[in-house]
Each structure stands twice: as C-alpha cells, then as structure tokens.
mmCIF file of C-alpha atoms in Angstrom:
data_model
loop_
_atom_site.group_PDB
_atom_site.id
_atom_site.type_symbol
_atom_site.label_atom_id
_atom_site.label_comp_id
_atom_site.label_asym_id
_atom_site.label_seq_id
_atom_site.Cartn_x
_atom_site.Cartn_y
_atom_site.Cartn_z
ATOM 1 C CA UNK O 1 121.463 100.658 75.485
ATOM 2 C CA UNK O 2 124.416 99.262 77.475
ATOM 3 C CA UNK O 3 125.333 95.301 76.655
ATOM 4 C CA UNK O 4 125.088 94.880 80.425
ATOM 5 C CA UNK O 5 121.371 95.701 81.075
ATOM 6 C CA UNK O 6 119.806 92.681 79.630
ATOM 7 C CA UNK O 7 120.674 90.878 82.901
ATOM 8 C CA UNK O 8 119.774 91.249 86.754
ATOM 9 C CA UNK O 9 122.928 89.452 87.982
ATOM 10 C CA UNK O 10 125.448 91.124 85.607
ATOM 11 C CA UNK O 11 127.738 93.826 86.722
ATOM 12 C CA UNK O 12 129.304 96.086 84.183
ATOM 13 C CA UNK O 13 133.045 96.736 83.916
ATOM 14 C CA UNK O 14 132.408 99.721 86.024
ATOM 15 C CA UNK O 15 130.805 97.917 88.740
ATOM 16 C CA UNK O 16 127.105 99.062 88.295
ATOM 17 C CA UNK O 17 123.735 96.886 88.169
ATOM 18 C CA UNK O 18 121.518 98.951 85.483
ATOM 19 C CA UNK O 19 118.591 97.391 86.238
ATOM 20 C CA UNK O 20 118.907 98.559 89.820
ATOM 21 C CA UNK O 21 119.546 102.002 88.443
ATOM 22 C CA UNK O 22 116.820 101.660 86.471
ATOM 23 C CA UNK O 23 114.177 100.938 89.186
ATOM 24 C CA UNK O 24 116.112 104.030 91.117
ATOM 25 C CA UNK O 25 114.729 105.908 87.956
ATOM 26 C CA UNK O 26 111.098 104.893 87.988
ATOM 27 C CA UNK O 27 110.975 106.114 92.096
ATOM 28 C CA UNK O 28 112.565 109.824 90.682
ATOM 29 C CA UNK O 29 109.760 109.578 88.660
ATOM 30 C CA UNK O 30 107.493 108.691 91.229
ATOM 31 C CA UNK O 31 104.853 111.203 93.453
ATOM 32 C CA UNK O 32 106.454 113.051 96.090
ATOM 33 C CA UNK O 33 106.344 111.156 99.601
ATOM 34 C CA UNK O 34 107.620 112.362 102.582
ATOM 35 C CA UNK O 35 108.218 112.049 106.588
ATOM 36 C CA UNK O 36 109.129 113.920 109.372
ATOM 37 C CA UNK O 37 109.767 112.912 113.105
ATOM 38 C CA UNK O 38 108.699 114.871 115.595
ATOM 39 C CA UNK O 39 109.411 114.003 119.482
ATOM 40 C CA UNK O 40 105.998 112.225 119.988
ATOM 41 C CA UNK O 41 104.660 111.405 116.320
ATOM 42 C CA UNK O 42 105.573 110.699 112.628
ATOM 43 C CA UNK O 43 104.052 112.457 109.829
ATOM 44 C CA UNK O 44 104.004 110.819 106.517
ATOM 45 C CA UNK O 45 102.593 113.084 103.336
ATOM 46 C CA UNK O 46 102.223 112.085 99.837
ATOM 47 C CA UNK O 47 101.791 114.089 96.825
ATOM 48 C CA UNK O 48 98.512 112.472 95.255
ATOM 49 C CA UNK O 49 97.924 111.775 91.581
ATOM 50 C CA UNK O 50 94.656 113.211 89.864
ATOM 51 C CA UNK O 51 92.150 110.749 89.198
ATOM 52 C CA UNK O 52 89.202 110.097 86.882
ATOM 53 C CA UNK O 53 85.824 111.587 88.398
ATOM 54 C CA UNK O 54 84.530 108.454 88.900
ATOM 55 C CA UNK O 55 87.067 106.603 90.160
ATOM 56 C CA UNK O 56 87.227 105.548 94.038
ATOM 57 C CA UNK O 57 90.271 107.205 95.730
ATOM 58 C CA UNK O 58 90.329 104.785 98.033
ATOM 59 C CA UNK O 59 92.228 102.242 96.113
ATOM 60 C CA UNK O 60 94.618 104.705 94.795
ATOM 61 C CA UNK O 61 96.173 105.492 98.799
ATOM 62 C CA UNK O 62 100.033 106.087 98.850
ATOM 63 C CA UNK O 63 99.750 105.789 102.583
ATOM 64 C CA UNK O 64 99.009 102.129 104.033
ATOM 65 C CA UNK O 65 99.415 100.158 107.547
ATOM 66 C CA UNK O 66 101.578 97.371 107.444
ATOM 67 C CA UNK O 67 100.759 96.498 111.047
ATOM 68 C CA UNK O 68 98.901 97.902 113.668
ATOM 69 C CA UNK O 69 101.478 100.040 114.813
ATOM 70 C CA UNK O 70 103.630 100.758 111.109
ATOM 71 C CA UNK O 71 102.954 102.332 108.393
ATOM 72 C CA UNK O 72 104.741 103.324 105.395
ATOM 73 C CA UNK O 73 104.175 105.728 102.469
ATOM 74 C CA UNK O 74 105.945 104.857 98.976
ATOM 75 C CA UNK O 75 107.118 106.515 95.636
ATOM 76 C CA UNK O 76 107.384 104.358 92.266
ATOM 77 C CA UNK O 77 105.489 102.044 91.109
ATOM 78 C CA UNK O 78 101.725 101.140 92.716
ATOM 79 C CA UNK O 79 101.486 98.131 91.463
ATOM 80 C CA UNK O 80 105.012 96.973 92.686
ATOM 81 C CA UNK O 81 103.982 98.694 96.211
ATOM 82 C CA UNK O 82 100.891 96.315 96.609
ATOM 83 C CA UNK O 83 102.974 93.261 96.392
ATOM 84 C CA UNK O 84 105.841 94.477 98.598
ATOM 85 C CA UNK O 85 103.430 95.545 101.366
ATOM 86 C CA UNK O 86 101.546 92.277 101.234
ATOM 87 C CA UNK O 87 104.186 90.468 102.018
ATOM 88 C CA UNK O 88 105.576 92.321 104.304
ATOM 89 C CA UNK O 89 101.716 91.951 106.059
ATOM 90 C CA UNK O 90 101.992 88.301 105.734
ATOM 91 C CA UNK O 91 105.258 88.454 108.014
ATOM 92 C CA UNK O 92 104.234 90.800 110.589
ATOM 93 C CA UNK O 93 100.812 88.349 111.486
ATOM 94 C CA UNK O 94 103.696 85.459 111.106
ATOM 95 C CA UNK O 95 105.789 87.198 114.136
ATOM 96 C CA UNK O 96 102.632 88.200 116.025
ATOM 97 C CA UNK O 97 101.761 84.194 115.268
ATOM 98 C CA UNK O 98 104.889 82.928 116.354
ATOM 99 C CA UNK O 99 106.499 85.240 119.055
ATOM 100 C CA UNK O 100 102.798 86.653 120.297
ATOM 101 C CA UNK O 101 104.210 90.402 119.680
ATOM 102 C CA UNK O 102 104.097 92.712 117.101
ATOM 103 C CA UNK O 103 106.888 92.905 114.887
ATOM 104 C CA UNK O 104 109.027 96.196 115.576
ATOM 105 C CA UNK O 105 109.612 99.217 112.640
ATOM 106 C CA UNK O 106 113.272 97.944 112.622
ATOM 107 C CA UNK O 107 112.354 94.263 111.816
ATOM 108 C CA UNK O 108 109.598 95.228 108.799
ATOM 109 C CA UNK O 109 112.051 97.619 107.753
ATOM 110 C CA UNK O 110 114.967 95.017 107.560
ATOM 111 C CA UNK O 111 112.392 92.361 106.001
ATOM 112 C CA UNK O 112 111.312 94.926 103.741
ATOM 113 C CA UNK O 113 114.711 95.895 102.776
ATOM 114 C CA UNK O 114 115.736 92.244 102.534
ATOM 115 C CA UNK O 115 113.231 91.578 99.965
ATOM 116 C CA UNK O 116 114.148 93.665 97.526
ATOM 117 C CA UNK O 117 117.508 93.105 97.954
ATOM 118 C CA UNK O 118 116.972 89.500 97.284
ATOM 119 C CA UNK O 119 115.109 90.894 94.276
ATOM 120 C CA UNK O 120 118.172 92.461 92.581
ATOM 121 C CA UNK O 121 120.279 88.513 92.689
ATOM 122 C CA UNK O 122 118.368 86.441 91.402
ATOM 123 C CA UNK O 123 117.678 85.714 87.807
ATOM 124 C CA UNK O 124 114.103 85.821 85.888
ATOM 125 C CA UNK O 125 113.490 88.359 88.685
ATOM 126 C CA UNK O 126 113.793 92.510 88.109
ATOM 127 C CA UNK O 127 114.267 94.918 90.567
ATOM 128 C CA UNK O 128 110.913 96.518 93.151
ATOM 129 C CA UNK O 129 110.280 99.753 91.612
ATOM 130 C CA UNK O 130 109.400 102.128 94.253
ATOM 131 C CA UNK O 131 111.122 103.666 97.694
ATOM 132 C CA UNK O 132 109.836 103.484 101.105
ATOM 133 C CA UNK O 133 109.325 105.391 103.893
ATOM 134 C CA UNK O 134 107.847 103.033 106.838
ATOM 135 C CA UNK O 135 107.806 104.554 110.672
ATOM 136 C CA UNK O 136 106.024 103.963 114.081
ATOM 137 C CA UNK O 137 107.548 103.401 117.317
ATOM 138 C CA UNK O 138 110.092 101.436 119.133
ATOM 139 C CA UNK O 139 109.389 99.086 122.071
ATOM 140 C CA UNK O 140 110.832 102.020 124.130
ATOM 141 C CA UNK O 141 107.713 104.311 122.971
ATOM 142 C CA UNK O 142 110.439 106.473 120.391
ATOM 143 C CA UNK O 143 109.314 107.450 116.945
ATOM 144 C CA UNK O 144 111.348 105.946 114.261
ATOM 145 C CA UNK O 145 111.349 106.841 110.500
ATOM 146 C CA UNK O 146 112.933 104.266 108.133
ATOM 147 C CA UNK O 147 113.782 104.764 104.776
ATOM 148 C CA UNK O 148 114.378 101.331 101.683
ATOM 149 C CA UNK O 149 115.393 101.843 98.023
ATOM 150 C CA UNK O 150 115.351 99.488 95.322
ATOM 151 C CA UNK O 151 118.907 98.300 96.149
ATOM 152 C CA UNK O 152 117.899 96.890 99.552
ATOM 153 C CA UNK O 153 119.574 99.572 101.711
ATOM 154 C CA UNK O 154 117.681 101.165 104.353
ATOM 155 C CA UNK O 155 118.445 103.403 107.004
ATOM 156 C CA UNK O 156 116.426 105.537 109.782
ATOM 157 C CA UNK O 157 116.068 108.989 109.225
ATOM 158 C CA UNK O 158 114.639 112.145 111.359
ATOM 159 C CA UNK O 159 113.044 113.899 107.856
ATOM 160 C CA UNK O 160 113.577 112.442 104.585
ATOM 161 C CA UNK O 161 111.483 112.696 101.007
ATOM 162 C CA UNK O 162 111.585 110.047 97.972
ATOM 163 C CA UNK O 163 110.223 110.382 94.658
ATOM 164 C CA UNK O 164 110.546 113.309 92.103
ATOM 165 C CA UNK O 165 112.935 116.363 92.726
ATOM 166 C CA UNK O 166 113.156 114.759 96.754
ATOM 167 C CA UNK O 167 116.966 116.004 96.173
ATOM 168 C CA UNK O 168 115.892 119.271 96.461
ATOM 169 C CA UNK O 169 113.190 118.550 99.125
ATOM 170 C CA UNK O 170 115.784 117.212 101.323
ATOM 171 C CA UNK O 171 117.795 120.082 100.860
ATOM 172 C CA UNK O 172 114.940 122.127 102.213
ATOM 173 C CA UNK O 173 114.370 120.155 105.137
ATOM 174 C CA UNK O 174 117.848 120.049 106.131
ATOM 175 C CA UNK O 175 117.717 123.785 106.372
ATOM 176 C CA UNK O 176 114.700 123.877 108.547
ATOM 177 C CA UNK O 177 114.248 120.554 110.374
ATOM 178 C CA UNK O 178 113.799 120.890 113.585
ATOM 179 C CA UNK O 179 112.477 118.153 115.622
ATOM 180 C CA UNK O 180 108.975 119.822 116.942
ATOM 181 C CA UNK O 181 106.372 118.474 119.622
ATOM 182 C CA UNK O 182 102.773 117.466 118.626
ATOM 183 C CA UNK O 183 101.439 116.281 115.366
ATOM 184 C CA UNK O 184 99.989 119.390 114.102
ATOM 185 C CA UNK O 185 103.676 121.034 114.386
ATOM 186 C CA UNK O 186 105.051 118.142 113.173
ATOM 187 C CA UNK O 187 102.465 118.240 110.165
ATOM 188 C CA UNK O 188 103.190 121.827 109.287
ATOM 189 C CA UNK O 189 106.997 121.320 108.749
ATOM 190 C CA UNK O 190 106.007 117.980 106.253
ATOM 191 C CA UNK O 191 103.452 120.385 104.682
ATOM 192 C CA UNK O 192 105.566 122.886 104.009
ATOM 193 C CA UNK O 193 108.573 120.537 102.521
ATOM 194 C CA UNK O 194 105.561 119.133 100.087
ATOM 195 C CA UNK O 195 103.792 122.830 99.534
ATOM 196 C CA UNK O 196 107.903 123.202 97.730
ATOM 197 C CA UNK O 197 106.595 121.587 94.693
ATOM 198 C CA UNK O 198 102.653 120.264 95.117
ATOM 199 C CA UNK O 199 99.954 122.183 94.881
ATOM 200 C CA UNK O 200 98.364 123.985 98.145
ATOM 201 C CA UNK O 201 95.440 121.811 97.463
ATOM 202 C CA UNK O 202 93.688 118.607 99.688
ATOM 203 C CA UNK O 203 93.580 117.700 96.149
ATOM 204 C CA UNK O 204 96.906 117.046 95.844
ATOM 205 C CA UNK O 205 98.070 115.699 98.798
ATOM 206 C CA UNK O 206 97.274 113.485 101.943
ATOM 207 C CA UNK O 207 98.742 113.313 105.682
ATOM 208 C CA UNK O 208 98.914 110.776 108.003
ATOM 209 C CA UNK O 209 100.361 111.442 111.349
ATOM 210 C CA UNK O 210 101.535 108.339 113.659
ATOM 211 C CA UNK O 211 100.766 108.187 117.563
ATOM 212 C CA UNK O 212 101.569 105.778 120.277
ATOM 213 C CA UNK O 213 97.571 105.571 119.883
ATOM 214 C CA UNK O 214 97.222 104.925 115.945
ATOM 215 C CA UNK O 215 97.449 106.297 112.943
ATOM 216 C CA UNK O 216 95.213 109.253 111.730
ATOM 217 C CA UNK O 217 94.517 110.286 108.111
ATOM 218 C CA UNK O 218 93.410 113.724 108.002
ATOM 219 C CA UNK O 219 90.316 114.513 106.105
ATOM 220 C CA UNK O 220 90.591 116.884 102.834
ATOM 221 C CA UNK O 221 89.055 119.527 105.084
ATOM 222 C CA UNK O 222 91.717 119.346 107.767
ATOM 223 C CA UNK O 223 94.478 119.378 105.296
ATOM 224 C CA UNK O 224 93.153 122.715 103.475
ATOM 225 C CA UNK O 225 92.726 123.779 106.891
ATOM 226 C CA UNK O 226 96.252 123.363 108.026
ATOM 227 C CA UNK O 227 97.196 124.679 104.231
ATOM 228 C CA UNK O 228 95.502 127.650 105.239
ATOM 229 C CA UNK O 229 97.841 128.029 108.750
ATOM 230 C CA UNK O 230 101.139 127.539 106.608
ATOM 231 C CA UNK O 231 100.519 130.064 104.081
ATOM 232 C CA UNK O 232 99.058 132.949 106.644
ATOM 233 C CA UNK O 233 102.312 131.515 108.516
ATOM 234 C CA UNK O 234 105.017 132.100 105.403
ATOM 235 C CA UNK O 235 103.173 135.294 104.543
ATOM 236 C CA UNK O 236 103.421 136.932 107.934
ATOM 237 C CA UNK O 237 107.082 135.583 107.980
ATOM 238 C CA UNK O 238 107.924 137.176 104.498
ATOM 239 C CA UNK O 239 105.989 140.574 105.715
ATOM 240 C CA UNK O 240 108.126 140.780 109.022
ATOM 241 C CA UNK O 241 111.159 140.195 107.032
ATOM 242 C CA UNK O 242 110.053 142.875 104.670
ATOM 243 C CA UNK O 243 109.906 144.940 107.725
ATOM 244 C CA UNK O 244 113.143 144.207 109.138
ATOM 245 C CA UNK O 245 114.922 145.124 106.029
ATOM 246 C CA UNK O 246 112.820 148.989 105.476
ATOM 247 C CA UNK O 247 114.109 149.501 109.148
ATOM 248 C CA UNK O 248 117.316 148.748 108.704
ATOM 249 C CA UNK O 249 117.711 150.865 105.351
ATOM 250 C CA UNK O 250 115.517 154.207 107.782
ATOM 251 C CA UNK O 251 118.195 153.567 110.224
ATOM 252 C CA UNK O 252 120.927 153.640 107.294
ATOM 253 C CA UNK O 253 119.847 156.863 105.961
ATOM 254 C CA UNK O 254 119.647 158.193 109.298
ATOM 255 C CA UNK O 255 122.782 157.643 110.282
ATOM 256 C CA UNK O 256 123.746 158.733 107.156
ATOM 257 C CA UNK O 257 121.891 161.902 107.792
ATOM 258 C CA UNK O 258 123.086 162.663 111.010
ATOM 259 C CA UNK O 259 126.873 162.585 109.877
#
C-alpha cells in the first residue's frame, strides 16, 4: 500500500491520485457496456449479470434514461450509478424548469463529468466508481455518443466500450466500425463487439437503441433473434472465406500444373 492513498487530495511524488486509479479499477472490473453511432440512432448494450431466480431484473438495468431524450449505460459500481444518475435527473427537470427546454447530451454529459470531477478534490469524499456512456441527439437532430470516467474527463465518441477487457473491445471496433444506417445495422455491429466476450445469450445481455422518437429496449426474444442473424452472418462470412482460400490454392496447383 502506497503512503499516498490514504488521501483524495494528495498527489504522489509521481504525480498520480490512487484513489482515482483505484475507482478506474473497480469500472475494469465492471460488466461490459458498450455504444455505437450509427447515422440515425445510438445503440447502447450491456453485458448483464446473472441473478437469483427470484429476483426482479428490473431493478438490476445497466441501461437508464436520464431525460426524455438521453440515456446512458454504465460499468462499475450500481450502487454509485444510482446516485450519479439521480442527480444528474434532478438537473435536467432543473433546465427544463428554468430555460423551458430539455437539457442537450453535451450539457448532462459536462454536468455529469463535472460531478465526479468535483468528487476526486474534495476531502471526506472518494472517487464515483463506474464509467459512462450517455448519448441521444443534438438540437440539430445528430446522434451523439459521450463517454465520462472517474477522473471527470469526457469526450464524444462514434463506438466506444467501458468495463472489463473494453481495451480489447475497442480494438475490435476500431477494425470494423463503420458508421451504418438503421438501428438494426447499427445493433448488429454493438452485438457483435459484445458477442467478443459475452455469451450469445438474451441472458446475458440487453440493447437499447436511441431514435429521434425514443428509446427502445429490445425484448429477450428480439435480442436472441438478432443473435441468431449475427452468427448465420459470421458463419457464412467464415465459409466464403474458406472458399476463397481452396480456390486460390486449385488455381495454385493449376498453374503449377500447367508449367
């Protein structure tokens, strides 16, 4: 244990905040989360814990609304999470009070971000434990995917993933992003970035996607569903690529053959 962890507001001689890098830890530890912006949508997926068999899943969601037109997904620590998004409830009806408008991603996003920054620089405080992802749409009509940390940075993204292994998540999905045009597209690509390390189960994981017109949850039987389409998808893909190579090894051995 370092001598300079016992204190929020304490920087070691190398210029780090532990506790901050602690909270960084318990998101790593966290369930996947993940979002992906399409042209007209957002798609937000969570990995989902397993819960007891008679326990409501309903208060277990990793996907709320702040607002009716944000919402965010989170990795880290639940109970942290609820506290975070309530208050970042309370100010959206405070600008809708106030200014008679909904608050814009940008402005929950900065709020959001604010708020746990003030919650790394002050003493008998510790740091929020969990990462968000919080998206909707601009005043222009644009998608927008925003991404805080524990630190109080945040920053707008066109795919990104939090929680454990999201390193090599986001590695994936900066080899295939592409930005794609309705939510079901949209919905495959986050799918297939979660499908890396959860599960091909409804089970395991839950989808939102985010229109102009709302947000939609998809039921357990439209996510197995649209499991269903990405693995006949990624077999077919693997099969033609099997193809590819056989023909171009005939072709070898035929040119071969003809010399």
């Amino acid at each position: 244990m370092s001598a300079y962890d016992g204190a929020i507001t304490v920087f070691s001689p190398d210029g780090h905040l532990f506790q901050v890098e602690y909270a960084m830890e318990a998101v790593r530890k966290g369930t996947l989360a993940v979002g992906v912006r399409g042209t007209d949508c957002v798609v937000l997926g969570v990995e989902k814990k397993s819960i007891a068999k008679l326990q409501d899943p309903r208060t277990m969601r990793k996907i709320q609304m702040i607002d009716d037109n944000i919402c965010v997904a989170f990795a880290g620590l639940t109970a942290d999470a609820r506290i975070l998004i309530n208050k970042a409830r309370l100010e959206a009806q405070s600008h809708r009070l106030t200014l008679e408008d909904s608050a814009s991603v940008e402005y929950i996003t900065r709020y959001v971000g604010g708020v746990q920054q003030k919650y790394t620089q002050s003493g008998g405080v510790r740091p929020f434990g969990l990462s968000t992802l919080i998206c909707g749409f601009s005043p222009e009509g644009a998608p927008q995917l925003f991404h805080t940390d524990p630190s109080g940075t945040y920053s707008e993204w066109k795919a990104n993933a939090t929680g454990r292994n999201s390193k090599a998540v986001r590695e994936w999905l900066e080899k295939h992003f592409a930005e794609t045009t309705g939510g079901e597209e949209t919905a495959k690509l986050c799918l297939r970035a979660l499908l890396e390390l959860v599960e091909p189960s409804s089970k395991n994981i839950e989808i939102a996607v985010v229109t102009p017109g709302g947000t939609t949850t998809l039921t357990n039987e439209n996510v197995d569903a649209l499991i269903t389409k990405v693995e006949e998808e990624k077999q077919a893909a693997e099969q033609e690529k099997k193809d590819k190579a056989r023909q171009r090894a005939e072709d070898a051995l035929a040119t071969a053959g003809g010399n």
